[in-house]
Amino acid sequence: MLIFSLVVEDPEKMGLQERSETFLEVWGNALLRPPVAAFVRAQANHLAQLVPEPDRLAKQLPWISLGALKFHERDALEAVFRFWASEEKGPAAFPMSRLWDSRLRHYLGSRYDARRGVSDWDLHMKLHDRGARVIHIREFRRWRDTGVAFELRDSSAYHVPNRTLASGRLLNHRGERVAARGYWGDIATGPFVAFGIEADDESLLRTSNGQPIKNAGEITQHNVTELFRALTAWERPRASEVDPMEVPGEEDGTRERAAAGPEFFTVHFLPLHSSQTLHHKTCYKEQFQLLYVACGMVHLLSPELGACVAPGGHLIVELARYLVDLRQEQLQAFTARVRELAQAAGFAPQPGARPSETFARFYKSRNSAPDCTNLVEESRPPTPEVLAPPPGLLAPASGVLVPASGVLVPSHEATNPPSEDLTQPLQGGTPPP
């Protein structure tokens, strides 16, 4: 919701470059500059006031719907925003630098003292070999050491912890369940592969003497800026409009579909663990044209979830190509397992799709109807050695269902087991999501 509010920010209040840089820092950096941290606090405080007031939320952010969330989930969401907006205790409330270093020590173990060599090996022998050659060793080392992927200003400017990366867990401490806050995100691959290794402008991918002339950070900034430029050119629907999809008729006063203007959409946030029950509701069953599943959420791909996709709809599954801790045989096993789960969910390989090591593409035939009554064997959990993310990898994003009129984004939980030295105790018994 924070990033989405940044996307739809009025261009007159925040320029294109400022929005792009703010997005990159909030999304990809463990430490923020003070002006960006102030923006996060202001937006989080605003969102915390909107979450408990549905009418006000619908008026100010008509593209977001929390109607499917339960009351306690809304309360937890508000608590998260309150934590982001708070300046109480300052950096001590979430000591990101210490948490990052503790997680890195836990991930590398005895290799910690040789962490620079480990970074070089992972970059050159894994990421570069798998197609991400534009990632420069300096930016990759900096991210591995400090968590700062995109250094858009002087390095000394980045010192405010990015509270949006915090997550909560219930841990056992001396026989009691204690709420704790820590960082269990990615410390292995980095955010560069999302926007920084491909570009429509082929001049960004040129090489000189066998070396890329642009690094992943520069390509990321270009791609994100162009993305925000396209969104800025897209005229946003106004909350004051009765129906953004209709305009008054010329003579009889009836309403007809607008010939021009933006297509209205809504992002619906769903309750936790709702992916297996959506098909029970007619408003979700066979209503979606696209289902996207991240590599860490493949275990949720089941006949129940497939029943939400309309005949002729598409399925895109992210493969584990850039997970540096997986060997080649594990990557192949992962791809094979994805095909099995997709077939069990009622999908077939997309005809004519180009071979890809990054995504697997499927479609749902119009006569396919996955059986959701006997799922013990078909939707059994995948084997841990094939689908479980390694200890150092990012808690992945959940699947996204894209219908003709909206986007459903199920909430997700981190999958990496916590270590007690990576957490901060909380006051109270309910951890933030």
XYZ file of C-alpha atoms in Angstrom:
433
model
C 0.000 0.000 0.000
C 2.900 2.357 0.726
C 4.500 1.778 -2.667
C 1.143 2.001 -4.389
C 0.450 5.357 -2.727
C 3.819 6.499 -4.075
C 2.872 5.362 -7.585
C -0.332 7.413 -7.575
C 1.241 10.444 -5.859
C 0.307 13.725 -7.520
C 3.123 14.625 -9.967
C 2.784 18.258 -8.919
C 3.730 17.345 -5.359
C 6.574 14.950 -6.187
C 8.523 15.024 -9.413
C 9.321 12.040 -11.592
C 12.954 11.685 -10.510
C 12.124 12.099 -6.828
C 9.398 9.457 -6.991
C 11.670 7.024 -8.818
C 14.514 7.476 -6.344
C 12.171 7.221 -3.368
C 10.739 3.991 -4.720
C 14.190 2.475 -5.234
C 15.337 3.343 -1.722
C 12.192 2.154 0.062
C 12.006 -1.015 -2.011
C 15.675 -1.996 -2.236
C 17.676 -0.397 0.601
C 18.032 -1.439 4.220
C 19.049 2.129 5.136
C 17.360 5.331 3.980
C 18.246 8.970 3.605
C 16.485 11.267 6.121
C 14.194 12.895 3.494
C 13.011 9.464 2.288
C 12.510 8.294 5.888
C 10.398 11.410 6.516
C 8.266 10.575 3.469
C 7.733 7.024 4.751
C 6.653 8.309 8.166
C 4.213 10.806 6.656
C 2.653 8.284 4.273
C 2.480 5.580 6.944
C 0.743 7.966 9.329
C -1.764 8.849 6.609
C -2.437 5.192 5.796
C -2.810 4.336 9.490
C -5.620 6.872 9.675
C -7.328 5.524 6.545
C -7.280 1.786 7.369
C -9.907 1.910 10.176
C -12.149 4.257 8.131
C -13.386 2.409 5.027
C -15.428 5.339 3.698
C -12.497 7.721 3.918
C -10.189 5.130 2.352
C -12.594 4.604 -0.550
C -12.752 8.347 -1.138
C -9.018 9.080 -1.016
C -7.643 5.800 -2.413
C -10.453 4.314 -4.534
C -7.997 1.874 -6.138
C -7.509 -0.019 -2.851
C -10.064 -2.287 -1.174
C -9.672 -3.826 2.284
C -13.243 -5.081 2.398
C -12.205 -8.752 2.413
C -9.955 -8.395 5.472
C -11.141 -9.343 8.930
C -11.199 -6.764 11.694
C -8.181 -8.173 13.497
C -6.226 -8.157 10.231
C -7.076 -4.511 9.697
C -5.958 -3.793 13.266
C -2.662 -5.570 12.588
C -2.235 -3.595 9.353
C -2.849 -0.355 11.201
C -0.289 -1.376 13.838
C 2.312 -1.895 11.106
C 1.710 1.582 9.727
C 1.895 3.034 13.243
C 5.289 1.408 13.729
C 6.560 2.811 10.427
C 5.297 6.290 11.361
C 6.691 6.278 14.885
C 9.950 7.973 15.811
C 9.933 6.519 19.316
C 13.360 5.170 20.362
C 14.740 6.173 16.949
C 17.080 3.630 15.313
C 17.105 1.558 18.516
C 13.548 0.394 17.775
C 14.789 -1.359 14.642
C 18.628 -1.472 14.480
C 18.809 -2.513 10.858
C 22.603 -2.482 10.534
C 23.027 -4.846 13.459
C 20.185 -7.079 12.300
C 21.646 -7.232 8.790
C 25.086 -8.178 10.100
C 23.621 -10.798 12.446
C 21.647 -12.372 9.630
C 24.724 -12.344 7.396
C 26.756 -14.077 10.114
C 24.034 -16.672 10.531
C 23.839 -17.251 6.763
C 27.584 -17.485 6.073
C 28.654 -19.224 9.275
C 32.365 -20.018 9.135
C 32.639 -18.206 5.792
C 31.808 -14.833 7.356
C 35.441 -13.671 7.567
C 35.797 -14.463 3.856
C 32.481 -12.829 2.938
C 33.989 -10.692 0.183
C 35.309 -13.788 -1.541
C 31.912 -15.446 -1.120
C 30.249 -12.408 -2.712
C 32.643 -12.536 -5.662
C 31.999 -16.250 -6.162
C 28.209 -15.926 -5.965
C 28.232 -13.053 -8.428
C 30.695 -14.301 -11.042
C 30.076 -18.048 -10.877
C 26.309 -17.983 -10.347
C 24.497 -14.739 -11.187
C 26.742 -13.854 -14.130
C 26.604 -17.393 -15.485
C 22.794 -17.290 -15.281
C 22.490 -14.129 -17.345
C 22.820 -11.253 -14.855
C 26.184 -10.011 -16.136
C 25.315 -6.318 -15.730
C 25.473 -6.573 -11.924
C 28.770 -4.920 -10.979
C 30.943 -6.350 -8.241
C 31.048 -3.032 -6.326
C 27.280 -2.666 -6.067
C 26.824 -6.339 -5.222
C 29.478 -6.211 -2.482
C 28.006 -3.029 -1.046
C 24.561 -4.597 -0.867
C 25.864 -7.811 0.694
C 27.802 -5.841 3.338
C 25.321 -3.090 4.219
C 21.961 -3.819 2.574
C 22.159 -0.656 0.445
C 21.561 -1.701 -3.158
C 20.943 1.700 -4.747
C 23.333 4.404 -3.619
C 21.898 7.469 -5.351
C 23.664 9.971 -3.075
C 26.797 10.062 -0.941
C 27.179 6.889 1.101
C 27.156 8.841 4.388
C 23.568 9.947 3.694
C 22.194 6.439 4.267
C 21.830 5.847 7.989
C 18.098 5.709 8.866
C 16.755 2.127 9.239
C 14.139 1.152 6.669
C 11.314 0.049 8.952
C 9.250 -1.235 6.046
C 11.570 -4.277 5.924
C 10.711 -5.313 9.486
C 8.620 -8.400 10.143
C 7.358 -10.052 13.311
C 7.504 -13.568 14.702
C 6.490 -15.466 17.826
C 9.599 -17.116 19.254
C 10.231 -19.452 22.158
C 12.228 -17.694 24.870
C 12.856 -19.590 28.104
C 9.769 -21.690 27.577
C 7.480 -18.792 26.695
C 6.142 -17.478 23.419
C 7.523 -13.982 22.904
C 6.678 -11.563 20.106
C 9.810 -10.374 18.320
C 10.611 -8.088 15.444
C 13.521 -8.700 13.075
C 14.716 -8.879 9.493
C 14.352 -12.171 7.609
C 14.551 -10.903 4.050
C 16.949 -11.523 1.202
C 20.699 -11.391 1.865
C 21.827 -13.653 -0.996
C 20.602 -12.505 -4.426
C 19.715 -8.841 -4.124
C 17.019 -6.683 -5.722
C 18.982 -6.074 -8.931
C 17.382 -8.884 -10.937
C 13.891 -7.361 -10.754
C 14.448 -4.228 -12.865
C 18.174 -4.162 -13.519
C 19.185 -6.898 -15.961
C 16.913 -6.224 -18.943
C 15.862 -3.065 -20.773
C 13.846 -2.069 -23.824
C 16.590 0.408 -24.667
C 19.271 -1.913 -26.019
C 21.923 0.804 -25.718
C 21.873 0.211 -21.958
C 22.988 -3.378 -22.510
C 25.957 -2.631 -24.783
C 29.393 -3.882 -23.834
C 32.895 -2.496 -24.273
C 35.835 -4.897 -24.269
C 33.473 -7.593 -23.072
C 32.214 -5.569 -20.074
C 28.772 -3.926 -19.746
C 28.918 -0.133 -19.997
C 25.997 0.238 -17.555
C 25.574 -1.512 -14.229
C 22.399 -2.969 -12.763
C 21.763 0.082 -10.583
C 21.779 2.443 -13.562
C 19.541 0.152 -15.613
C 17.169 -0.211 -12.673
C 16.907 3.543 -12.262
C 16.210 3.966 -15.992
C 13.531 1.267 -16.068
C 11.786 2.500 -12.928
C 11.837 6.093 -14.169
C 10.273 5.036 -17.476
C 7.668 3.032 -15.578
C 6.717 6.043 -13.475
C 6.713 8.214 -16.601
C 4.164 5.904 -18.209
C 2.027 5.936 -15.061
C 2.177 9.719 -14.928
C 0.931 9.947 -18.517
C -1.961 7.686 -17.595
C -4.752 9.952 -16.351
C -5.909 8.691 -12.973
C -9.631 8.235 -12.226
C -10.981 10.804 -9.797
C -12.684 9.778 -6.594
C -15.381 12.399 -7.264
C -16.562 10.582 -10.362
C -19.752 8.582 -9.989
C -18.452 5.834 -12.208
C -15.106 6.189 -14.033
C -16.253 3.617 -16.570
C -19.374 5.528 -17.661
C -20.295 8.948 -19.026
C -23.753 10.528 -19.510
C -25.466 9.890 -22.827
C -26.093 12.749 -25.236
C -29.900 12.779 -25.383
C -31.730 10.349 -23.118
C -29.570 10.901 -20.024
C -28.533 7.257 -19.889
C -24.949 6.299 -19.131
C -22.685 4.618 -21.603
C -19.131 3.323 -21.416
C -16.501 6.038 -21.739
C -14.782 5.975 -25.105
C -11.571 7.415 -23.704
C -9.893 7.827 -20.360
C -8.334 5.441 -17.860
C -9.674 1.992 -17.221
C -10.871 1.714 -13.644
C -9.259 -0.928 -11.465
C -9.177 -1.992 -7.833
C -6.511 -3.821 -5.833
C -8.217 -6.168 -3.360
C -6.209 -7.292 -0.347
C -7.226 -10.754 0.875
C -6.928 -12.483 4.262
C -3.983 -14.702 5.105
C -4.200 -18.294 3.839
C -7.164 -17.466 1.576
C -5.709 -19.010 -1.575
C -7.198 -22.437 -0.843
C -10.762 -21.191 -0.240
C -11.285 -18.559 -2.930
C -12.932 -21.006 -5.324
C -15.824 -21.517 -2.903
C -17.091 -18.008 -3.724
C -18.774 -17.416 -7.058
C -17.217 -13.942 -7.306
C -13.777 -15.585 -7.557
C -14.403 -18.944 -9.233
C -13.295 -18.932 -12.891
C -13.120 -15.131 -12.891
C -9.429 -14.423 -13.456
C -7.477 -14.196 -16.666
C -3.981 -14.291 -15.195
C -2.436 -16.009 -12.204
C 1.157 -15.137 -11.299
C 3.002 -17.236 -8.718
C 6.415 -16.290 -7.326
C 9.019 -19.018 -6.921
C 8.685 -19.047 -3.130
C 4.903 -19.501 -3.295
C 4.796 -22.457 -5.691
C 3.535 -24.718 -2.910
C 0.244 -22.756 -3.035
C -0.349 -23.740 -6.655
C -3.175 -26.238 -6.294
C -6.442 -27.291 -7.967
C -8.273 -24.949 -5.584
C -6.305 -21.964 -6.786
C -6.526 -23.121 -10.394
C -10.312 -23.197 -10.091
C -10.259 -19.389 -9.796
C -8.796 -19.009 -13.309
C -11.236 -18.773 -16.185
C -10.989 -21.227 -19.090
C -8.457 -19.822 -21.507
C -6.709 -17.929 -18.702
C -2.956 -17.918 -18.215
C -0.557 -18.993 -15.468
C 2.959 -17.562 -15.099
C 5.295 -19.128 -12.549
C 8.598 -17.559 -11.596
C 11.396 -20.117 -11.658
C 14.352 -20.257 -9.289
C 16.989 -19.194 -11.819
C 18.529 -16.475 -9.654
C 18.507 -18.257 -6.298
C 22.253 -18.504 -5.778
C 22.087 -21.333 -3.224
C 20.472 -23.795 -5.634
C 22.602 -26.061 -7.789
C 21.800 -26.830 -11.416
C 20.163 -30.164 -10.641
C 17.973 -28.488 -8.006
C 16.899 -25.860 -10.519
C 15.906 -28.589 -12.952
C 13.998 -30.439 -10.233
C 12.218 -27.208 -9.319
C 11.134 -26.657 -12.932
C 9.882 -30.234 -13.207
C 7.926 -29.866 -9.968
C 6.329 -26.652 -11.238
C 5.089 -28.517 -14.319
C 3.587 -31.246 -12.124
C 1.767 -28.772 -9.888
C 0.505 -26.765 -12.844
C -0.837 -29.882 -14.537
C -2.553 -30.971 -11.318
C -4.143 -27.529 -11.080
C -5.641 -27.875 -14.555
C -3.065 -26.064 -16.686
C -1.128 -27.079 -19.783
C 2.095 -25.638 -21.240
C 1.501 -22.490 -23.278
C 1.716 -23.357 -27.001
C 4.335 -21.346 -28.845
C 5.900 -19.920 -25.689
C 9.618 -19.252 -26.014
C 11.809 -21.449 -23.796
C 12.738 -19.533 -20.661
C 14.794 -20.271 -17.573
C 13.134 -17.411 -15.695
C 9.405 -18.054 -16.136
C 7.190 -21.024 -16.926
C 4.022 -20.194 -18.872
C 0.818 -22.245 -18.911
C -2.781 -21.830 -19.942
C -6.050 -23.331 -18.788
C -7.845 -25.193 -21.540
C -11.533 -24.512 -21.895
C -12.505 -28.101 -21.149
C -10.240 -28.531 -18.132
C -11.856 -28.798 -14.723
C -9.468 -29.744 -11.909
C -10.982 -31.992 -9.273
C -11.011 -30.110 -5.961
C -12.589 -32.929 -3.976
C -9.682 -35.329 -3.756
C -6.554 -33.262 -3.270
C -4.479 -35.336 -0.871
C -2.223 -36.643 -3.621
C -2.596 -33.963 -6.284
C -1.771 -30.950 -4.095
C 0.637 -32.590 -1.694
C 3.289 -30.215 -0.356
C 6.405 -30.133 -2.537
C 9.556 -31.724 -1.309
C 11.596 -29.345 0.886
C 14.827 -29.832 -1.021
C 13.131 -28.701 -4.237
C 10.855 -25.815 -3.237
C 11.980 -24.531 0.158
C 14.004 -21.316 -0.112
C 17.508 -21.579 1.312
C 18.070 -19.907 4.689
C 19.509 -16.726 3.228
C 16.858 -15.961 0.638
C 14.135 -13.392 0.610
C 10.723 -14.250 1.933
C 9.049 -14.258 -1.490
C 6.087 -12.380 -2.767
C 2.795 -14.206 -2.952
C 0.810 -15.098 -6.039
C -1.199 -12.424 -7.796
C -4.540 -13.048 -9.461
C -5.355 -10.585 -12.233
C -9.012 -10.392 -13.318
C -10.463 -8.124 -15.944
C -11.581 -5.612 -13.296
C -9.071 -5.890 -10.498
C -6.068 -7.478 -8.875
C -6.179 -9.804 -5.900
C -3.062 -9.780 -3.756
C -3.104 -12.406 -0.998
C -1.050 -11.541 2.028
C 2.014 -13.649 2.778
C 4.208 -14.700 5.638
C 7.938 -15.080 5.752
C 9.145 -18.636 5.279
C 12.643 -18.488 6.708
C 13.110 -19.804 10.249
C 14.180 -16.990 12.588
C 17.226 -16.897 14.784
C 16.863 -15.312 18.201
C 19.863 -13.037 17.682
C 18.125 -11.458 14.678
C 15.110 -10.152 16.568
C 13.978 -7.320 18.770
C 11.455 -7.991 21.579
C 8.091 -6.272 21.210
C 5.748 -4.909 23.756
C 2.610 -7.018 23.759
C 1.800 -10.433 22.433
C 0.784 -9.758 18.835
C 3.603 -9.533 16.316
C 3.291 -7.252 13.323
C 2.744 -9.047 10.028
